[in-house]
PDB file of C-alpha atoms in Angstrom:
ATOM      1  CA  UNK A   1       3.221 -11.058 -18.032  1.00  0.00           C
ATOM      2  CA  UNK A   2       6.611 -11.287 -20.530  1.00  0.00           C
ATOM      3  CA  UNK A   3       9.351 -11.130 -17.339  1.00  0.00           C
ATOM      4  CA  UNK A   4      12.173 -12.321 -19.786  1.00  0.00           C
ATOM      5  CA  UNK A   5      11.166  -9.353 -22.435  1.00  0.00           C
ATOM      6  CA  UNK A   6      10.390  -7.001 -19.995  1.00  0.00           C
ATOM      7  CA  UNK A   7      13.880  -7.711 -18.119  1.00  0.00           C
ATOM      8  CA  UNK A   8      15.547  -7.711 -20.979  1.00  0.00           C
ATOM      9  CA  UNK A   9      19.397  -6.160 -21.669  1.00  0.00           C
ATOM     10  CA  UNK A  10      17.983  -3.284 -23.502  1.00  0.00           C
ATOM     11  CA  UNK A  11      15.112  -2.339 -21.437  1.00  0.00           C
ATOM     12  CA  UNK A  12      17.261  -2.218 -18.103  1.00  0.00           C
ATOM     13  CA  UNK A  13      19.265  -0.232 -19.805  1.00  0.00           C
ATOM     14  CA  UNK A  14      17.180   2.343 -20.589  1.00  0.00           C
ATOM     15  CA  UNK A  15      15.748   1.641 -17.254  1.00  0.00           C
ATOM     16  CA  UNK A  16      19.039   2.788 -15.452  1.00  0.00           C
ATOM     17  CA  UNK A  17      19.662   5.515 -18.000  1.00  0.00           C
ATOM     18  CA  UNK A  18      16.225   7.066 -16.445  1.00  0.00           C
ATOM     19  CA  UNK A  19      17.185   6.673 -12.803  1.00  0.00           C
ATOM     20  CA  UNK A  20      20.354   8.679 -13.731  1.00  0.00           C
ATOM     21  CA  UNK A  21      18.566  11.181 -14.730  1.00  0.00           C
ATOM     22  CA  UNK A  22      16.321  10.921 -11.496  1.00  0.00           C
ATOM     23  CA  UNK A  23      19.297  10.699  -9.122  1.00  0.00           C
ATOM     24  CA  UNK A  24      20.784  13.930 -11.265  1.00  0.00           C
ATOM     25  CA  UNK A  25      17.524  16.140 -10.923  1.00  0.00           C
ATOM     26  CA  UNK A  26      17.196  15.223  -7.545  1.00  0.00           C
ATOM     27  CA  UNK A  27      20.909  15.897  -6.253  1.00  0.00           C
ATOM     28  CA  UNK A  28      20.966  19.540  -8.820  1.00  0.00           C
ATOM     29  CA  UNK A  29      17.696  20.061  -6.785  1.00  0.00           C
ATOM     30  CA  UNK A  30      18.764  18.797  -3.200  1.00  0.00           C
ATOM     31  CA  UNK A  31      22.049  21.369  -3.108  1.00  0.00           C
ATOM     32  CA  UNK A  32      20.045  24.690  -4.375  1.00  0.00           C
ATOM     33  CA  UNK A  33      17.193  24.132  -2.574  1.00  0.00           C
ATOM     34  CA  UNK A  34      19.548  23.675   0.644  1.00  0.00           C
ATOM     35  CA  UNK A  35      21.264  26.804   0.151  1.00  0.00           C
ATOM     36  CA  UNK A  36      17.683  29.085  -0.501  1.00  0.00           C
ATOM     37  CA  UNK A  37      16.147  27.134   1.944  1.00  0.00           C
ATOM     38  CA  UNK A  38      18.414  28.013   4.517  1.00  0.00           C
ATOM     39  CA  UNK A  39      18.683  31.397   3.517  1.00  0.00           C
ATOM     40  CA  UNK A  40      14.960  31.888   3.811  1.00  0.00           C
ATOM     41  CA  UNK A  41      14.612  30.062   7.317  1.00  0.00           C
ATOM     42  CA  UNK A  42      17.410  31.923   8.720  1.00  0.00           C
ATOM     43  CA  UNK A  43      15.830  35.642   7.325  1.00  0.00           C
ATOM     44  CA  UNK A  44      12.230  34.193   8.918  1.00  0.00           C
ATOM     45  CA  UNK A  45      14.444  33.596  11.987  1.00  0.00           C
ATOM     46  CA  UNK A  46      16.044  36.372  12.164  1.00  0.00           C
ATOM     47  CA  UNK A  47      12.323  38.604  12.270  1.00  0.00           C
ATOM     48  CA  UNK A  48      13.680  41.400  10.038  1.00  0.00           C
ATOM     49  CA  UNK A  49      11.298  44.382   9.829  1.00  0.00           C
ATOM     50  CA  UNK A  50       9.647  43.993   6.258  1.00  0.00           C
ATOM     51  CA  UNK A  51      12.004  41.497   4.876  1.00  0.00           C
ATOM     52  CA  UNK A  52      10.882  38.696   7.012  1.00  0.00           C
ATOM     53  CA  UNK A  53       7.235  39.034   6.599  1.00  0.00           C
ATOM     54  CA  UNK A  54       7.649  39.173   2.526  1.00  0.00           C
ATOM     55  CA  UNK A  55       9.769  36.148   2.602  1.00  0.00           C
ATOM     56  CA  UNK A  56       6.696  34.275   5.443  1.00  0.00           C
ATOM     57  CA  UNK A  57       4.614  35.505   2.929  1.00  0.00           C
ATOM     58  CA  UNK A  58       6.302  33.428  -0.253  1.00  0.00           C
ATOM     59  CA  UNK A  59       6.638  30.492   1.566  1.00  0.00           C
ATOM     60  CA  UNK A  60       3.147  30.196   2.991  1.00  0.00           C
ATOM     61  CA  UNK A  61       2.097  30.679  -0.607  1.00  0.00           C
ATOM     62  CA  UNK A  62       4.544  28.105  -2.329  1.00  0.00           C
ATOM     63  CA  UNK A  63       3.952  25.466   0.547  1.00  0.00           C
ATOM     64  CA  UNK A  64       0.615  25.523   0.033  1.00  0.00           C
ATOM     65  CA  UNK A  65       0.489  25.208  -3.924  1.00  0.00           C
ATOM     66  CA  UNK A  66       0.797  21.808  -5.718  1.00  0.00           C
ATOM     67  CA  UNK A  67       4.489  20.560  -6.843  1.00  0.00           C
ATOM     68  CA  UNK A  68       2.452  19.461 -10.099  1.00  0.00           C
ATOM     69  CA  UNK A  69       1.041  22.993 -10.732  1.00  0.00           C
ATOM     70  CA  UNK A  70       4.600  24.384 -10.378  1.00  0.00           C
ATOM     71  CA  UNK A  71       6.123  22.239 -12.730  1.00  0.00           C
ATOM     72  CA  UNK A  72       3.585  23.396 -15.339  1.00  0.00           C
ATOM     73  CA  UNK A  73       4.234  26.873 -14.330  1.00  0.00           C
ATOM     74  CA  UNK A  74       8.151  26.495 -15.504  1.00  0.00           C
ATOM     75  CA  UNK A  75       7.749  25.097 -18.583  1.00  0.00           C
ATOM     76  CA  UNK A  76       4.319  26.011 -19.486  1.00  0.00           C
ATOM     77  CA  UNK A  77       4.140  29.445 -18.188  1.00  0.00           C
ATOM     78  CA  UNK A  78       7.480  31.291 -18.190  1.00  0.00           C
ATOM     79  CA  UNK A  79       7.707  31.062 -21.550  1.00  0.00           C
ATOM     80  CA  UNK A  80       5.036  33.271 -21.696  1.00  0.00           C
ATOM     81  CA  UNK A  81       6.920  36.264 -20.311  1.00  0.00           C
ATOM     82  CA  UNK A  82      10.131  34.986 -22.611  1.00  0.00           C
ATOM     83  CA  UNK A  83      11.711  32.506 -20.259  1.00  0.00           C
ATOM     84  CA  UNK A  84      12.175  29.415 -21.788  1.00  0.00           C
ATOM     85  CA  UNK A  85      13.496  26.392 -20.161  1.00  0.00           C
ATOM     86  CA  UNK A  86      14.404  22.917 -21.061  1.00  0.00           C
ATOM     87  CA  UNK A  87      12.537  20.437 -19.720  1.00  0.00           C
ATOM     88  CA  UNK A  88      15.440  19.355 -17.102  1.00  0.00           C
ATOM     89  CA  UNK A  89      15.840  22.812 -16.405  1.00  0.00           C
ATOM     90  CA  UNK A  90      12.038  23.002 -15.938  1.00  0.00           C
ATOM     91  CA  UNK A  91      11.995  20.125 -13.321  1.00  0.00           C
ATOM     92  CA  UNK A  92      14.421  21.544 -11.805  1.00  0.00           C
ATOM     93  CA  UNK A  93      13.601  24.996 -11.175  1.00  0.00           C
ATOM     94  CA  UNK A  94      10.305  23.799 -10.053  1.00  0.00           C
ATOM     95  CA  UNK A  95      11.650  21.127  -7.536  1.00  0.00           C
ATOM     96  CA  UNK A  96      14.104  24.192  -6.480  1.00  0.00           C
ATOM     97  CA  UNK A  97      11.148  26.576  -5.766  1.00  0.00           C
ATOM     98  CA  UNK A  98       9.071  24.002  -3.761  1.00  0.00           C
ATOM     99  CA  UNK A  99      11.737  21.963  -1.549  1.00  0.00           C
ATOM    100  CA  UNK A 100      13.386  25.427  -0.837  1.00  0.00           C
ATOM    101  CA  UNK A 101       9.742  26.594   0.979  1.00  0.00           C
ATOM    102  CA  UNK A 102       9.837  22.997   2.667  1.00  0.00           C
ATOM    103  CA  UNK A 103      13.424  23.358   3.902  1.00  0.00           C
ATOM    104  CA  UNK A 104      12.974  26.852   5.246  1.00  0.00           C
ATOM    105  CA  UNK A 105      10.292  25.353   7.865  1.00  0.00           C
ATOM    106  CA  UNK A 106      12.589  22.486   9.054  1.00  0.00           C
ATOM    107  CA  UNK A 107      15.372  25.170   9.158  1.00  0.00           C
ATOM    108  CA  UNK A 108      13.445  27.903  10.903  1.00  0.00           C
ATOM    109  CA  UNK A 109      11.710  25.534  13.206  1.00  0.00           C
ATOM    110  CA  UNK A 110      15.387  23.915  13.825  1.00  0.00           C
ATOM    111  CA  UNK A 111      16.649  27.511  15.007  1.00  0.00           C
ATOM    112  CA  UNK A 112      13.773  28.300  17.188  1.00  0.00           C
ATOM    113  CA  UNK A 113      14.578  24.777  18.713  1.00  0.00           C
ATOM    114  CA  UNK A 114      17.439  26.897  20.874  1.00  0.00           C
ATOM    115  CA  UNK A 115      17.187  27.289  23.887  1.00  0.00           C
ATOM    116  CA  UNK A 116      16.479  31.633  24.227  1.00  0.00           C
ATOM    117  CA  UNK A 117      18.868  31.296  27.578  1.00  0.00           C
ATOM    118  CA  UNK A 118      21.532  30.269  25.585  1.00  0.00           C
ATOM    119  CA  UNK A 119      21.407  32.943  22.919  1.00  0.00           C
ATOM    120  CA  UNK A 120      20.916  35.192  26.142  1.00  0.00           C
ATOM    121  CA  UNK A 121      23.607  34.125  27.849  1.00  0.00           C
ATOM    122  CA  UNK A 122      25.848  34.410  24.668  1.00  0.00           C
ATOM    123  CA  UNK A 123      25.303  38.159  24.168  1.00  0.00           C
ATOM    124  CA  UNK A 124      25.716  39.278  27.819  1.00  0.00           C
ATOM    125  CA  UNK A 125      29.545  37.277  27.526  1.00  0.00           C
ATOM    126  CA  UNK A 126      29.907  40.227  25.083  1.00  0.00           C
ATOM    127  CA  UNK A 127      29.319  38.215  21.586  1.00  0.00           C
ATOM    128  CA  UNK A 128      27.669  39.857  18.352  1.00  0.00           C
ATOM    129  CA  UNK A 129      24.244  38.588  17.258  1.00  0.00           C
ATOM    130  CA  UNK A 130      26.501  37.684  14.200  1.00  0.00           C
ATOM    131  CA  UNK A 131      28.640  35.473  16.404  1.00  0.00           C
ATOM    132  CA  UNK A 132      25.967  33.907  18.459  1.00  0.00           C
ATOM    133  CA  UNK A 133      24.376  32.792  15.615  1.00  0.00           C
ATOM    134  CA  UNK A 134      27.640  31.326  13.919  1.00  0.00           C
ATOM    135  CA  UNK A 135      29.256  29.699  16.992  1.00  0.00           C
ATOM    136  CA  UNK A 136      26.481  29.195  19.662  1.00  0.00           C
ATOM    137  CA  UNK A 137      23.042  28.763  17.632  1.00  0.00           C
ATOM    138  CA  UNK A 138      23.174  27.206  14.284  1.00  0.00           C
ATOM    139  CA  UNK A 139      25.978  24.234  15.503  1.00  0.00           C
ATOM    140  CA  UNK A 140      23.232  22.738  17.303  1.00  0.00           C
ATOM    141  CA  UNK A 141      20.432  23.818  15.207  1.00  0.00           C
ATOM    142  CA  UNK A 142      21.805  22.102  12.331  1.00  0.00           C
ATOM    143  CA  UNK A 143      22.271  18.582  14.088  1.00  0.00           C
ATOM    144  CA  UNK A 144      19.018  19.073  14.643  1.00  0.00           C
ATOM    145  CA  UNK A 145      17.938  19.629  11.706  1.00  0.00           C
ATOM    146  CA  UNK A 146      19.673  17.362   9.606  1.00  0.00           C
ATOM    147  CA  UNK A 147      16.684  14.331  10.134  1.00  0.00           C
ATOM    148  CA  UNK A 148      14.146  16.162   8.281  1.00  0.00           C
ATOM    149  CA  UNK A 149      15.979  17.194   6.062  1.00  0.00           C
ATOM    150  CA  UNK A 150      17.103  13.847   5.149  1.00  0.00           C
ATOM    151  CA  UNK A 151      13.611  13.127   5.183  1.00  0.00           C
ATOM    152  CA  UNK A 152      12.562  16.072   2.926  1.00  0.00           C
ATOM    153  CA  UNK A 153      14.865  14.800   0.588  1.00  0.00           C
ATOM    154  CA  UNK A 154      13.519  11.524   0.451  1.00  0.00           C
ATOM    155  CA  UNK A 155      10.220  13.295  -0.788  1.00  0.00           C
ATOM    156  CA  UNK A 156      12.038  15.510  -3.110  1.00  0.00           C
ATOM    157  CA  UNK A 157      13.490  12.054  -4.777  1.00  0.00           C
ATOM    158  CA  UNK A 158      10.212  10.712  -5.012  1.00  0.00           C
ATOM    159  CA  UNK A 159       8.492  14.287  -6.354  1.00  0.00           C
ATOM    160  CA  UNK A 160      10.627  13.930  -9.473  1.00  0.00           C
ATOM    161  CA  UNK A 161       8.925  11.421 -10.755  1.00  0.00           C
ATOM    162  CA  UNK A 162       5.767  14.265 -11.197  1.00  0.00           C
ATOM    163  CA  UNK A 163       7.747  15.924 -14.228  1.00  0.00           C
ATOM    164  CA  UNK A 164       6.476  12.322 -16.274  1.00  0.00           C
ATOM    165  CA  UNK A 165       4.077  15.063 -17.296  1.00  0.00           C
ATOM    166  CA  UNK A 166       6.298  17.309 -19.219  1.00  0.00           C
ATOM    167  CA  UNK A 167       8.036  14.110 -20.291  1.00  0.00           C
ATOM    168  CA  UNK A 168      11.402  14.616 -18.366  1.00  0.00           C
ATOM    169  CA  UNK A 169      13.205  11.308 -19.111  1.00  0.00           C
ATOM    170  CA  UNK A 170      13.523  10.075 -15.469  1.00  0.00           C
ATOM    171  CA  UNK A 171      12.707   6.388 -14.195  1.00  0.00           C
ATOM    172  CA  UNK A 172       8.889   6.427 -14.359  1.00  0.00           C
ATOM    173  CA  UNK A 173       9.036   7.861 -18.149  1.00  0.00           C
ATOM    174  CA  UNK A 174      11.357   5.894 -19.400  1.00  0.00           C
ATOM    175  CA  UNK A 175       9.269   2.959 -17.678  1.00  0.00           C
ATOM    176  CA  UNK A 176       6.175   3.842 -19.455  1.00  0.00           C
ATOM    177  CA  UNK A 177       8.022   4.205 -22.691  1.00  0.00           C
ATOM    178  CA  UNK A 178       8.901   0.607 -22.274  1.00  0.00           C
ATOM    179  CA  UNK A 179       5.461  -0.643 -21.438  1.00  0.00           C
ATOM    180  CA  UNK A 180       4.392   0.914 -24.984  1.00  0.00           C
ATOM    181  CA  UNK A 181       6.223  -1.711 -26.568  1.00  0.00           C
ATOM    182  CA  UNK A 182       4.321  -5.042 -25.035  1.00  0.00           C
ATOM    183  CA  UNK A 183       1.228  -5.156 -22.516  1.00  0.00           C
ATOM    184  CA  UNK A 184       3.054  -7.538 -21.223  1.00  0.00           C
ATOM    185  CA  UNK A 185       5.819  -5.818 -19.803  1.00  0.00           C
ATOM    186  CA  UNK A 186       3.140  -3.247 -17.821  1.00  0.00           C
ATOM    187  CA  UNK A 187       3.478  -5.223 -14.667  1.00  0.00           C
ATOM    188  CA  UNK A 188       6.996  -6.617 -14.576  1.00  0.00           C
ATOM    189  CA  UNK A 189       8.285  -3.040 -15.324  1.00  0.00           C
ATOM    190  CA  UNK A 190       6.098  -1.175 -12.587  1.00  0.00           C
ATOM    191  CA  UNK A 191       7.170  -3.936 -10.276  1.00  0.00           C
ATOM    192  CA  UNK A 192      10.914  -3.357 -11.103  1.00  0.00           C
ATOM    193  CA  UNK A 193      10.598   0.507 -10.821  1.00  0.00           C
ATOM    194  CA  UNK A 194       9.165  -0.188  -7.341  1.00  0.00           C
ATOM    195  CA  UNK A 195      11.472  -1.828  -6.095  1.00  0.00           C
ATOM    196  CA  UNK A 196      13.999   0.631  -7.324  1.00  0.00           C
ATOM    197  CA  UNK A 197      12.211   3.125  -5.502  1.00  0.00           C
ATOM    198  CA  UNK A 198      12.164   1.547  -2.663  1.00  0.00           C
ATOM    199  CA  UNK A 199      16.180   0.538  -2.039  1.00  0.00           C
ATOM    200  CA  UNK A 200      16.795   4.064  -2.719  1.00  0.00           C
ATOM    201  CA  UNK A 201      14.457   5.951  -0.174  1.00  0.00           C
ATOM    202  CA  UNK A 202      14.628   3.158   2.001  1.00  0.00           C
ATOM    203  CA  UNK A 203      18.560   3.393   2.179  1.00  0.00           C
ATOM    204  CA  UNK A 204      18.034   7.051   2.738  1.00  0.00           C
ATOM    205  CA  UNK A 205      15.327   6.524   5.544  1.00  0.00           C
ATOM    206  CA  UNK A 206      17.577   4.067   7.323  1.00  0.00           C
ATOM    207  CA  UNK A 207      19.857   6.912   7.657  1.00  0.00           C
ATOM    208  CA  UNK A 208      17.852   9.791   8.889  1.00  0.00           C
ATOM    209  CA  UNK A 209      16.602   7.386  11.240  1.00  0.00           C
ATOM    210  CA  UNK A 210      20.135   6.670  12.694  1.00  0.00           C
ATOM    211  CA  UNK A 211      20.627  10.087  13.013  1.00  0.00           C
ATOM    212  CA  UNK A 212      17.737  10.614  14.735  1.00  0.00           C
ATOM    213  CA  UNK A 213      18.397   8.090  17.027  1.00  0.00           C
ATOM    214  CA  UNK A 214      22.145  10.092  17.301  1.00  0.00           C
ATOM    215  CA  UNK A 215      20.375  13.313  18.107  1.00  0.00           C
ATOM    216  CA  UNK A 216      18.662  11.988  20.930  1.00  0.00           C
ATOM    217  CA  UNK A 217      20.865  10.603  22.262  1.00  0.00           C
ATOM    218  CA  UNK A 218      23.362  13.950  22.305  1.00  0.00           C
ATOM    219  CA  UNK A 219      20.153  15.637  23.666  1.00  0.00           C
ATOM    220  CA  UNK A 220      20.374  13.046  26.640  1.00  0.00           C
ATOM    221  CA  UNK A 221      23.718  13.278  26.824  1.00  0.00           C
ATOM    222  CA  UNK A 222      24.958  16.325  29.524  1.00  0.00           C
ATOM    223  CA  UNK A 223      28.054  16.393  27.688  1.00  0.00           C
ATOM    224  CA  UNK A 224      27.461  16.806  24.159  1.00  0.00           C
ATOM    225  CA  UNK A 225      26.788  20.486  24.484  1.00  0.00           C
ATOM    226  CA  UNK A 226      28.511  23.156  26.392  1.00  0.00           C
ATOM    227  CA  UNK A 227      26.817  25.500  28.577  1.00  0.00           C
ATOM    228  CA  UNK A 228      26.110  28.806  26.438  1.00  0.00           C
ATOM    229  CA  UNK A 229      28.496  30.616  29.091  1.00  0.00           C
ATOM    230  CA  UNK A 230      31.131  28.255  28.373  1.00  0.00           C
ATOM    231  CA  UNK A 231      31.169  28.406  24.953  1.00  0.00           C
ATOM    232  CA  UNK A 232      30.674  32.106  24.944  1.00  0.00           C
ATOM    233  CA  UNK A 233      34.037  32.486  26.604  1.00  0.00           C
ATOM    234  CA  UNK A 234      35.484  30.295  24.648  1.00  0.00           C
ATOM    235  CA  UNK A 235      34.971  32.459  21.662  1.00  0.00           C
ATOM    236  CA  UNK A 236      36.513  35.066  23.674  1.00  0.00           C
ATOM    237  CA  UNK A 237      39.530  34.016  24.592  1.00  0.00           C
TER     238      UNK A 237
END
């Protein structure tokens, strides 16, 4: 094992440059996957003749297929039908497809986390189903919410590192182009990717878990939350 090679200027480098690209694909990915994800838990929510059942339908199916399998769908298959995409673009696309099915389940299950008395109780003080849902329901859905979806994102940061295979040039690739230079660098690299790894999702798992711990407490807490009635006529007034 070569630790002073492997460690060296260059190779850290190019080490860094890959988790840039890593931290870009992810973050890219994170915010579109967000938006269609809530989109797509909110129309699942929201039980709309037709509509709702297609879009159940799409994300049963994507949740259920391999990342890996969608990644060689984007850039091995779209071509096909004349849509060509960079490899980045690839990755990305693919991560957008499969964390937006993910987030959709955290975000439906977040709404149906509501109490039904409160959304009751909302629409006989004379609010929409518009305004219930913007002032009463998704407030507290998304505090909710927002633990598993730190969580999810944690496994999208880690799910980048599938696109190796179409040789995005993200941590683990640029990691294995390094080991091609000396044998000897095969363990101190894979040991300083893993640590990498680690400070990154651990950072990020420290704070879903403090969140977490914030949620339940505002659950326990009779104050946090208006009654449904009370906030209802706030909106009112």
């Amino acid at each position: 094992m070569d630790f002073i090679g492997a460690y060296s200027l260059g190779n850290l480098l190019f080490l860094l440059k890959g988790l840039g690209t890593t931290l870009l694909v992810a973050f890219i990915a994170i915010i579109f996957s967000f938006l269609i994800g809530s989109i797509l838990g909110i129309l699942r929510y929201a039980k709309i003749p037709v509509l709702s059942g297609i879009v159940a339908l799409c994300v049963e199916v994507i949740r259920n297929l391999p990342l890996l399998l969608i990644i060689f769908f984007t850039f091995f298959a779209l071509p096909e039908v004349g849509i060509k995409l960079s490899v980045t673009m690839a990755a990305i696309t693919a991560l957008i497809i499969f964390e937006s099915a993910m987030l959709s389940e955290i975000v439906r299950s977040g709404l149906n986390s509501i109490e039904k008395g409160q959304i009751e109780a909302a629409r006989s003080s004379g609010l929409t189903y518009m305004q219930t849902m913007q002032h009463i329901i998704l407030p507290q859905a998304l505090r909710r919410m927002v633990p598993p979806i730190v969580s999810q994102f944690i496994s999208l940061l880690k799910d980048t590192s599938l696109a190796v295979v179409i040789s995005l040039p993200e941590l683990l690739h640029n990691a294995q182009i390094v080991n091609g230079k000396n044998v000897n660098y095969v363990i101190p690299t894979f040991l300083l990717i893993a640590v990498i790894y680690f400070l990154v999702n651990y950072s990020l798992s420290l704070v879903a878990r403090r969140l977490e711990i914030k949620e339940r407490t505002n659950r326990k807490s009779t104050g946090k939350v208006l009654p449904a009635k009370h906030q209802a006529g706030e909106m009112m007034q």
